[in-house]
Amino acid sequence: MVKNVDLVIIGGGPAGYEAAFVAASGGMKTVILEKEAIGGTCLNHGCIPTKTIMHSTGLFKKLEKIDELGINLENKSIDFRVVQNRKKEIVDKLRDGILSRINKNNVEVILGEGKIISKNAVKIGDETIETKFILIATGTSAMIPPIRGCDIDGVITSDEILEYNKKPYKELTIIGGGVIGTEFANIFSDVGTHVTVIEALDRILPNMDREISQSFKMTLKKRGVSVHEASLVEEIVKDEQGLTCRYKEKGKDAVVTSEAVLIAVGRKANIINLYEDNIKLEIEKGLIKVNDNYQTVYPNIYAVGDVIGGVQLAHAAAAEGKNAVMHILGSEDRIDTKVIPSCIYTTPEIASVGITSDDAKRQNIKVITKKFPMLANGKTVLSGMDRGYVKIIADENTHKVLGAQMMCGRATDMISELTLAIVNELTLEDIKKVIHPHPTFSEAIKDALN
Ligand SMILES: Cc1cc2nc3c(=O)[nH]c(=O)nc-3n(C[C@H](O)[C@H](O)[C@H](O)COP(=O)(O)OP(=O)(O)OC[C@H]3O[C@@H](n4cnc5c(N)ncnc54)[C@H](O)[C@@H]3O)c2cc1C
């Protein structure tokens, strides 16, 4: 069977479905091909499942000090089967929401694996779809490093750990101290698991401001998490004690044994079997290469989201999807993708946008740094939170805001205020004019400027 459309989108994650809404409202006959489930990694194996589980484990951790709030609870325990059932309900509910928007926009969804067979045709099952444009939004999958023992039972990725429904692990080793690794360290230390994080680079959260890495490492240690930086895992072996990771820490041999090992060392682009040999996409470091308008070497084939690399976050993927379709539609109306906030949903939350003071030094930009410690913030103290700060970086001459880093309650919400400031070239004085309600975490933004 052959059908004709304007746009075939391969991948129904945030990049794909957000692009579909823009295409459909621009009058394009649009089809989404999805091989697993609408919502992509974000809804099914990423943002929503992790934060749903974290919501439960975070509340459980708070119970530790519940007596201090005058509340008496006995027999505190956590049942991961209930946590998983709730997660499934939430994911299903949100997927229904996306599907109803898809239906309202008259976008067709075909479930199955799409393959590009020519620059104007995609095959899915027995069906060939002829199309003016193709948008590749196939995302990424967990990367398995070439370490001996990664295939042993009990060595898992985020996909499997997000389905975990038994008693909390006694011990968990996490290979990789990036965003995914630290979020899982947070989740499992919340429920009493002894977590060990092994990071190859010289600091955890290597893409964040150095001060955030250091402060968060202290926070993890306080929670009982063992953190090993500049440490390379050489092999994983299984014996009666469990899974033993042998690693080198700053050149010295070391071992850690645990019930499970989580591999969280990064993601690889989903490009295998995506196109026939006659299609010659340019691939760089395993990612699809595109120009500023998200076009591949074929001007009618676009690629967006995690599969092209850059900032691999759901909101960045969605913005790229929208921008690519805007280009197809000939519109100049774009989302600013130069300024993308990054968030980590640990306790305390971490958020960053724009440049850090290290970036400013490297780029020879003279900056002023404004900082406020959260120990002096009323909402932080009354909520029983410790450590943390808000830091704002501005150009020394113009006072235009260039960056911000935060480690505190609600940092992942507050970062939008600073993102708005950077995108609209606001100055420190512009922010100072704004009343921030009391008592809130966001007062720290104003207080940093006084
Ligand atoms: C554990 C974890 C936690 C995360 N937490 C956050 C977070 O809190 N905030 C955040 O912003 N980001 C988070 N991310 C990252 C976020 O999930 C991704 O940035 C986002 O999903 C990328 O969107 P995408 O549309 O590019 O790709 P994806 O969401 O990966 O969607 C791609 C889709 O394409 C489908 N597909 C692939 N190949 C084909 C094919 N040939 N035919 C048909 N379909 C195909 C896949 O099945 C998938 O559904 C997290 C990721 C992980 C793994």
Coordinates of C-alpha atoms and ligand atoms in Angstrom, one line a residue:
M1 CA 0.0 0.0 0.0
V2 CA 1.3 3.5 -0.8
K3 CA 0.1 6.8 0.7
N4 CA 1.1 10.4 0.2
V5 CA 1.6 13.0 2.9
D6 CA 3.5 16.2 3.5
L7 CA 5.5 15.2 6.5
V8 CA 6.6 11.8 8.0
I9 CA 8.0 12.1 11.5
I10 CA 10.0 9.1 12.6
G11 CA 9.8 8.9 16.4
G12 CA 7.0 9.9 18.8
G13 CA 9.0 11.5 21.6
P14 CA 8.8 15.2 22.6
A15 CA 10.7 16.3 19.5
G16 CA 8.4 14.3 17.2
Y17 CA 5.0 15.0 18.7
E18 CA 5.6 18.7 19.3
A19 CA 6.8 19.1 15.7
A20 CA 3.6 17.3 14.6
F21 CA 1.4 19.8 16.3
V22 CA 3.1 22.8 14.6
A23 CA 3.1 21.0 11.2
A24 CA -0.6 20.1 11.5
S25 CA -1.6 23.6 12.5
G26 CA 0.4 24.9 9.5
G27 CA -1.8 22.7 7.2
M28 CA 0.6 19.8 6.6
K29 CA -0.7 16.3 6.3
T30 CA 1.4 14.7 9.0
V31 CA 2.1 11.1 10.1
I32 CA 4.1 10.0 13.2
L33 CA 5.8 6.6 13.1
E34 CA 6.6 5.2 16.5
K35 CA 8.1 1.8 17.2
E36 CA 7.3 1.6 20.9
A37 CA 5.0 4.0 22.6
I38 CA 4.0 7.7 22.0
G39 CA 5.9 9.9 24.4
G40 CA 9.4 8.6 23.7
T41 CA 12.1 8.2 26.2
C42 CA 10.9 11.2 28.2
L43 CA 7.5 9.8 29.0
N44 CA 8.2 6.1 29.0
H45 CA 11.8 5.7 30.3
G46 CA 13.0 9.1 31.3
C47 CA 11.8 12.4 32.8
I48 CA 8.3 11.3 34.0
P49 CA 9.1 7.8 35.4
T50 CA 12.2 9.0 37.3
K51 CA 10.5 12.0 38.8
T52 CA 7.4 10.0 39.7
I53 CA 9.5 7.5 41.6
M54 CA 11.5 10.3 43.1
H55 CA 8.3 11.9 44.4
S56 CA 7.7 8.8 46.4
T57 CA 11.3 8.2 47.6
G58 CA 11.7 11.9 48.4
L59 CA 8.7 11.9 50.6
F60 CA 9.9 8.6 52.3
K61 CA 13.2 10.3 53.0
K62 CA 11.4 13.3 54.6
L63 CA 9.7 10.9 57.0
E64 CA 13.1 10.3 58.6
K65 CA 12.7 13.7 60.3
I66 CA 8.9 13.8 60.5
D67 CA 9.0 13.7 64.3
E68 CA 10.7 17.1 64.3
L69 CA 7.6 18.5 62.7
G70 CA 5.5 17.2 65.5
I71 CA 4.1 14.3 63.4
N72 CA 4.3 10.8 64.7
L73 CA 4.3 7.9 62.2
E74 CA 5.2 4.4 63.1
N75 CA 6.3 1.5 60.8
K76 CA 7.5 3.6 57.9
S77 CA 8.2 1.5 54.8
I78 CA 8.1 1.8 51.1
D79 CA 6.5 -0.6 48.6
F80 CA 8.0 -0.3 45.2
R81 CA 5.1 -2.3 43.7
V82 CA 2.7 0.5 44.6
V83 CA 5.3 3.1 43.4
Q84 CA 5.4 1.3 40.1
N85 CA 1.7 1.1 39.8
R86 CA 1.4 4.8 40.4
K87 CA 4.1 5.5 37.9
K88 CA 2.2 3.4 35.2
E89 CA -1.0 5.3 35.9
I90 CA 0.7 8.7 35.6
V91 CA 2.5 7.7 32.4
D92 CA -0.7 6.3 30.9
K93 CA -2.6 9.5 31.8
L94 CA 0.0 11.7 30.3
R95 CA 0.2 9.6 27.1
D96 CA -3.6 9.8 26.8
G97 CA -3.2 13.6 27.0
I98 CA -0.6 13.6 24.1
L99 CA -2.8 11.2 22.0
S100 CA -5.8 13.4 22.4
R101 CA -3.8 16.4 21.2
I102 CA -2.6 14.3 18.3
N103 CA -6.1 13.3 17.4
K104 CA -7.4 16.8 17.7
N105 CA -4.7 18.0 15.3
N106 CA -5.6 15.2 12.8
V107 CA -2.1 13.7 12.9
E108 CA -2.0 10.0 12.1
V109 CA 0.1 7.7 14.3
I110 CA 1.4 4.4 12.8
L111 CA 3.0 2.0 15.3
G112 CA 6.0 0.2 14.0
E113 CA 9.6 0.8 12.9
G114 CA 10.1 3.3 10.1
K115 CA 12.9 3.0 7.6
I116 CA 13.8 5.7 5.1
I117 CA 14.1 4.1 1.7
S118 CA 14.6 7.2 -0.5
K119 CA 14.7 10.9 0.2
N120 CA 10.9 11.0 -0.3
A121 CA 9.7 7.7 1.0
V122 CA 9.6 5.8 4.3
K123 CA 8.6 2.2 4.8
I124 CA 6.8 0.9 7.8
G125 CA 5.7 -2.8 7.7
D126 CA 4.2 -3.4 4.3
E127 CA 3.3 0.2 3.8
T128 CA 5.3 2.8 1.9
I129 CA 4.6 6.4 2.6
E130 CA 5.6 9.0 0.0
T131 CA 6.3 12.4 1.5
K132 CA 7.6 15.9 0.7
F133 CA 9.5 16.1 4.0
I134 CA 10.9 13.6 6.6
L135 CA 11.7 14.6 10.2
I136 CA 14.0 12.2 12.1
A137 CA 13.3 12.3 15.8
T138 CA 14.4 8.8 16.9
G139 CA 16.2 9.8 20.1
T140 CA 18.7 7.7 21.9
S141 CA 19.1 4.5 23.9
A142 CA 21.3 3.7 26.9
M143 CA 25.0 3.2 26.0
I144 CA 26.8 0.1 27.2
P145 CA 30.5 0.7 27.6
P146 CA 33.1 -1.9 26.6
I147 CA 33.6 -3.1 30.1
R148 CA 34.0 -6.8 30.8
G149 CA 30.9 -8.1 32.7
C150 CA 28.4 -5.6 31.5
D151 CA 26.2 -8.4 30.2
I152 CA 26.0 -10.2 33.6
D153 CA 22.5 -10.6 35.1
G154 CA 22.0 -7.7 37.6
V155 CA 24.0 -5.2 35.6
I156 CA 21.2 -2.9 34.3
T157 CA 20.5 0.4 32.6
S158 CA 18.0 3.1 33.5
D159 CA 15.3 1.3 31.5
E160 CA 15.4 -1.7 33.8
I161 CA 15.9 0.1 37.1
L162 CA 12.8 2.3 36.3
E163 CA 10.7 -1.0 36.4
Y164 CA 12.2 -2.1 39.7
N165 CA 9.4 -3.4 42.0
K166 CA 11.1 -5.3 44.8
K167 CA 12.5 -4.4 48.3
P168 CA 15.0 -1.5 48.0
Y169 CA 18.5 -2.9 47.1
K170 CA 20.9 -3.3 50.0
E171 CA 23.7 -1.9 47.9
L172 CA 23.8 -0.4 44.4
T173 CA 26.8 0.6 42.4
I174 CA 26.3 3.3 39.8
I175 CA 28.8 3.6 37.0
G176 CA 28.6 7.2 35.8
G177 CA 28.1 10.4 38.0
G178 CA 26.2 12.5 35.4
V179 CA 22.6 13.6 35.7
I180 CA 21.1 10.2 35.3
G181 CA 23.6 8.5 37.7
T182 CA 23.1 11.2 40.4
E183 CA 19.3 11.2 40.2
F184 CA 19.3 7.4 40.8
A185 CA 21.9 7.8 43.6
N186 CA 19.4 10.2 45.1
I187 CA 16.4 7.9 44.7
F188 CA 18.0 4.8 46.2
S189 CA 19.9 6.6 49.0
D190 CA 16.4 8.0 49.9
V191 CA 15.2 4.5 50.7
G192 CA 18.2 3.3 52.6
T193 CA 20.3 1.6 49.9
H194 CA 24.0 2.0 50.3
V195 CA 24.9 3.6 46.9
T196 CA 28.4 3.9 45.4
V197 CA 29.0 6.2 42.5
I198 CA 32.0 5.7 40.2
E199 CA 32.8 8.5 37.9
A200 CA 35.6 8.4 35.3
L201 CA 36.1 12.2 35.1
D202 CA 37.6 14.3 37.9
R203 CA 34.2 15.3 39.2
I204 CA 30.6 14.2 39.3
L205 CA 28.2 16.4 37.2
P206 CA 31.0 17.4 34.9
N207 CA 28.8 19.5 32.7
M208 CA 27.7 21.7 35.7
D209 CA 29.4 24.6 37.4
R210 CA 32.4 23.3 39.4
E211 CA 30.9 24.6 42.7
I212 CA 27.7 22.6 42.1
S213 CA 29.7 19.4 41.6
Q214 CA 31.6 20.0 44.8
S215 CA 28.6 21.0 46.9
F216 CA 26.5 18.1 45.6
K217 CA 29.2 15.7 46.2
M218 CA 29.2 16.8 49.9
T219 CA 25.4 16.4 50.0
L220 CA 25.7 12.9 48.6
K221 CA 28.3 12.0 51.1
K222 CA 26.1 13.3 53.9
R223 CA 23.4 11.0 52.7
G224 CA 25.8 8.0 53.0
V225 CA 26.6 7.8 49.3
S226 CA 30.2 6.8 48.5
V227 CA 31.5 8.9 45.6
H228 CA 34.7 7.9 43.6
E229 CA 35.9 10.4 41.0
A230 CA 38.7 10.0 38.5
S231 CA 37.9 6.3 38.7
L232 CA 37.7 3.8 35.8
V233 CA 35.8 0.5 36.1
E234 CA 37.8 -2.3 34.4
E235 CA 35.5 -5.2 34.9
I236 CA 32.4 -6.5 36.7
V237 CA 32.4 -10.1 38.1
K238 CA 29.7 -12.1 39.8
D239 CA 30.3 -14.2 42.9
E240 CA 28.4 -15.3 46.1
Q241 CA 28.7 -11.8 47.6
G242 CA 27.1 -10.2 44.6
L243 CA 28.4 -8.1 41.7
T244 CA 31.9 -6.8 42.2
C245 CA 33.2 -3.8 40.2
R246 CA 37.0 -3.7 39.9
Y247 CA 38.1 -0.2 39.2
K248 CA 41.2 2.1 39.3
E249 CA 40.8 5.2 41.4
K250 CA 43.5 7.7 40.7
G251 CA 45.7 4.9 39.5
K252 CA 45.1 2.6 42.5
D253 CA 43.2 -0.7 42.4
A254 CA 39.9 -0.7 44.2
V255 CA 36.7 -2.9 44.4
V256 CA 33.1 -2.5 45.5
T257 CA 30.5 -5.3 45.8
S258 CA 26.8 -4.7 45.5
E259 CA 23.5 -6.3 44.8
A260 CA 23.1 -4.5 41.4
V261 CA 25.1 -2.3 39.1
L262 CA 23.5 0.5 37.2
I263 CA 25.3 1.6 34.0
A264 CA 24.7 5.4 33.5
V265 CA 27.5 6.4 31.2
G266 CA 25.6 8.2 28.4
R267 CA 23.3 7.6 25.5
K268 CA 23.7 6.5 21.9
A269 CA 21.7 7.8 18.9
N270 CA 19.0 5.5 17.5
I271 CA 20.2 5.3 13.9
I272 CA 20.6 1.6 13.3
N273 CA 18.3 0.3 10.6
L274 CA 16.9 3.8 10.2
Y275 CA 17.7 4.2 6.5
E276 CA 18.7 2.1 3.5
D277 CA 22.3 2.1 2.2
N278 CA 21.4 4.4 -0.7
I279 CA 20.7 7.2 1.8
K280 CA 24.0 8.8 2.9
L281 CA 23.3 10.9 6.0
E282 CA 26.3 12.6 7.5
I283 CA 27.1 10.9 10.9
E284 CA 29.6 12.5 13.3
K285 CA 30.5 10.8 16.6
G286 CA 27.5 8.6 16.1
L287 CA 25.0 11.5 15.8
I288 CA 23.2 12.8 12.8
K289 CA 24.8 16.0 11.5
V290 CA 22.4 18.9 10.6
N291 CA 22.8 22.6 9.7
D292 CA 21.4 25.5 11.7
N293 CA 17.9 24.8 10.3
Y294 CA 18.1 21.1 11.3
Q295 CA 18.4 20.0 7.7
T296 CA 20.6 16.9 6.9
V297 CA 22.6 16.7 3.7
Y298 CA 19.2 16.2 2.0
P299 CA 17.4 19.6 2.3
N300 CA 14.0 17.9 2.8
I301 CA 15.2 15.5 5.5
Y302 CA 15.4 17.1 8.9
A303 CA 16.7 15.7 12.2
V304 CA 16.0 17.0 15.7
G305 CA 16.2 16.1 19.4
D306 CA 18.6 13.7 21.1
V307 CA 19.5 12.0 17.8
I308 CA 21.5 15.1 16.8
G309 CA 23.3 15.5 20.2
G310 CA 23.8 18.9 21.7
V311 CA 21.7 19.4 24.9
Q312 CA 19.9 16.1 25.2
L313 CA 16.9 17.2 27.2
A314 CA 13.2 17.0 26.5
H315 CA 12.5 20.7 26.3
A316 CA 15.4 21.2 23.9
A317 CA 14.2 18.4 21.7
A318 CA 10.7 19.8 21.6
A319 CA 12.0 23.3 20.7
E320 CA 14.1 21.9 17.9
G321 CA 11.2 19.9 16.6
K322 CA 9.1 23.1 16.4
N323 CA 11.9 25.1 14.9
A324 CA 12.5 22.6 12.1
V325 CA 8.8 22.6 11.1
M326 CA 8.8 26.4 11.3
H327 CA 11.7 26.3 8.7
I328 CA 9.7 23.9 6.5
L329 CA 6.7 26.3 6.7
G330 CA 9.0 29.3 5.8
S331 CA 8.4 31.0 9.1
E332 CA 11.0 33.1 11.0
D333 CA 9.1 32.5 14.2
R334 CA 11.6 30.4 16.3
I335 CA 12.2 29.4 19.9
D336 CA 15.7 30.6 21.1
T337 CA 17.7 27.4 21.4
K338 CA 20.9 29.1 22.4
V339 CA 19.8 29.4 26.0
I340 CA 18.6 26.1 27.3
P341 CA 18.1 25.5 31.1
S342 CA 19.4 22.2 32.5
C343 CA 17.8 20.7 35.6
I344 CA 18.6 17.9 38.0
Y345 CA 15.8 16.8 40.2
T346 CA 17.9 15.7 43.2
T347 CA 17.5 17.0 46.8
P348 CA 18.3 19.8 46.8
E349 CA 17.4 20.5 43.1
I350 CA 20.0 21.8 40.8
A351 CA 19.5 24.1 37.8
S352 CA 21.8 26.0 35.4
V353 CA 21.4 28.3 32.4
G354 CA 23.7 30.3 30.3
I355 CA 27.4 30.6 31.2
T356 CA 29.3 29.8 34.4
S357 CA 32.1 31.9 35.8
D358 CA 34.6 29.3 34.4
D359 CA 33.0 29.7 30.9
A360 CA 33.4 33.4 31.2
K361 CA 37.1 33.1 32.1
R362 CA 37.6 30.7 29.1
Q363 CA 35.8 33.1 26.8
N364 CA 37.6 36.2 28.1
I365 CA 34.3 37.8 29.2
K366 CA 34.6 40.1 32.2
V367 CA 31.7 39.3 34.6
I368 CA 30.4 40.1 38.0
T369 CA 29.1 37.2 40.2
K370 CA 26.2 37.7 42.6
K371 CA 25.6 34.9 45.1
F372 CA 23.1 34.3 47.9
P373 CA 23.4 31.3 50.4
M374 CA 20.1 29.6 51.0
L375 CA 20.8 29.3 54.7
A376 CA 19.7 32.9 54.9
N377 CA 16.5 32.2 52.9
G378 CA 13.4 31.9 55.2
K379 CA 11.6 29.3 53.0
T380 CA 14.7 27.1 52.9
V381 CA 15.1 27.2 56.7
L382 CA 11.4 26.6 57.5
S383 CA 11.3 23.7 55.0
G384 CA 14.2 22.1 56.9
M385 CA 16.6 22.2 53.9
D386 CA 20.3 22.8 54.2
R387 CA 23.2 23.6 51.9
G388 CA 22.6 25.5 48.7
Y389 CA 22.8 28.8 46.9
V390 CA 21.7 31.0 44.0
K391 CA 24.4 32.4 41.8
I392 CA 23.9 34.9 39.0
I393 CA 26.5 35.9 36.4
A394 CA 26.3 39.2 34.6
D395 CA 28.4 41.2 32.1
E396 CA 30.7 43.5 34.1
N397 CA 30.0 46.5 31.9
T398 CA 26.4 46.2 30.8
H399 CA 25.1 44.2 33.8
K400 CA 23.2 42.0 31.3
V401 CA 22.5 38.6 32.8
L402 CA 24.6 35.9 31.2
G403 CA 24.1 32.9 33.4
A404 CA 22.8 31.4 36.6
Q405 CA 23.4 28.3 38.7
M406 CA 21.3 27.2 41.6
M407 CA 21.3 24.4 44.1
C408 CA 18.2 24.8 46.3
G409 CA 14.5 24.0 46.7
R410 CA 12.5 24.7 43.5
A411 CA 15.7 25.5 41.6
T412 CA 14.2 23.7 38.6
D413 CA 11.2 26.1 38.5
M414 CA 13.1 29.2 39.4
I415 CA 15.6 28.9 36.6
S416 CA 13.0 30.0 34.1
E417 CA 13.1 33.5 35.6
L418 CA 16.8 33.7 34.8
T419 CA 16.3 32.1 31.3
L420 CA 13.7 34.8 30.5
A421 CA 16.2 37.4 31.7
I422 CA 19.1 36.1 29.5
V423 CA 16.9 35.6 26.3
N424 CA 15.5 39.1 26.7
E425 CA 18.8 40.7 27.6
L426 CA 17.6 41.9 30.9
T427 CA 20.1 43.5 33.4
L428 CA 20.6 42.9 37.1
E429 CA 18.8 46.2 37.7
D430 CA 15.8 45.0 35.7
I431 CA 15.4 42.0 38.0
K432 CA 15.9 44.1 41.1
K433 CA 12.8 46.2 40.1
V434 CA 10.6 43.1 40.5
I435 CA 8.9 42.2 43.7
H436 CA 9.4 38.6 44.7
P437 CA 6.8 37.2 47.2
H438 CA 7.8 36.3 50.7
P439 CA 8.5 33.7 52.0
T440 CA 9.6 31.9 48.8
F441 CA 12.8 30.3 47.5
S442 CA 12.6 32.8 44.6
E443 CA 13.4 35.7 47.0
A444 CA 17.0 34.5 46.9
I445 CA 17.2 35.8 43.3
K446 CA 16.4 39.3 44.5
D447 CA 18.5 38.9 47.6
A448 CA 21.5 37.8 45.5
L449 CA 21.4 41.3 43.9
N450 CA 21.4 43.4 47.0
Ligands
LIG1 C1 16.5 8.2 32.9 C2 16.3 9.5 32.2 C3 15.8 10.6 32.8 C4 15.7 11.8 32.1 N1 15.2 12.9 32.7 C5 15.0 14.0 32.0 C6 14.4 15.2 32.7 O1 14.1 15.1 33.8 N2 14.3 16.3 31.9 C7 14.6 16.3 30.6 O2 14.4 17.4 30.0 N3 15.1 15.3 30.0 C8 15.3 14.1 30.6 N4 15.8 13.0 30.0 C9 16.2 13.1 28.6 C10 14.9 13.1 27.7 O3 14.2 11.9 27.9 C11 15.3 13.2 26.2 O4 16.0 14.4 26.1 C12 14.1 13.3 25.3 O5 13.2 12.2 25.5 C13 14.5 13.4 23.8 O6 13.4 13.5 23.0 P1 13.4 13.0 21.5 O7 12.0 13.2 21.0 O8 14.6 13.5 20.8 O9 13.7 11.4 21.6 P2 13.0 10.2 22.4 O10 12.1 10.8 23.5 O11 14.0 9.2 22.8 O12 11.9 9.6 21.4 C14 12.3 8.9 20.3 C15 11.3 8.0 19.9 O13 11.6 7.4 18.6 C16 11.2 6.1 18.5 N5 12.0 5.4 17.5 C17 13.3 5.2 17.4 N6 13.6 4.7 16.2 C18 12.5 4.5 15.5 C19 12.1 4.0 14.2 N7 13.0 3.6 13.4 N8 10.8 4.0 13.8 C20 9.9 4.5 14.7 N9 10.1 5.0 15.9 C21 11.4 5.0 16.3 C22 11.6 5.5 19.9 O14 10.8 4.4 20.2 C23 11.2 6.8 20.8 O15 9.8 6.6 21.3 C24 16.0 11.8 30.7 C25 16.5 10.7 30.0 C26 16.6 9.5 30.8 C27 17.1 8.3 30.0

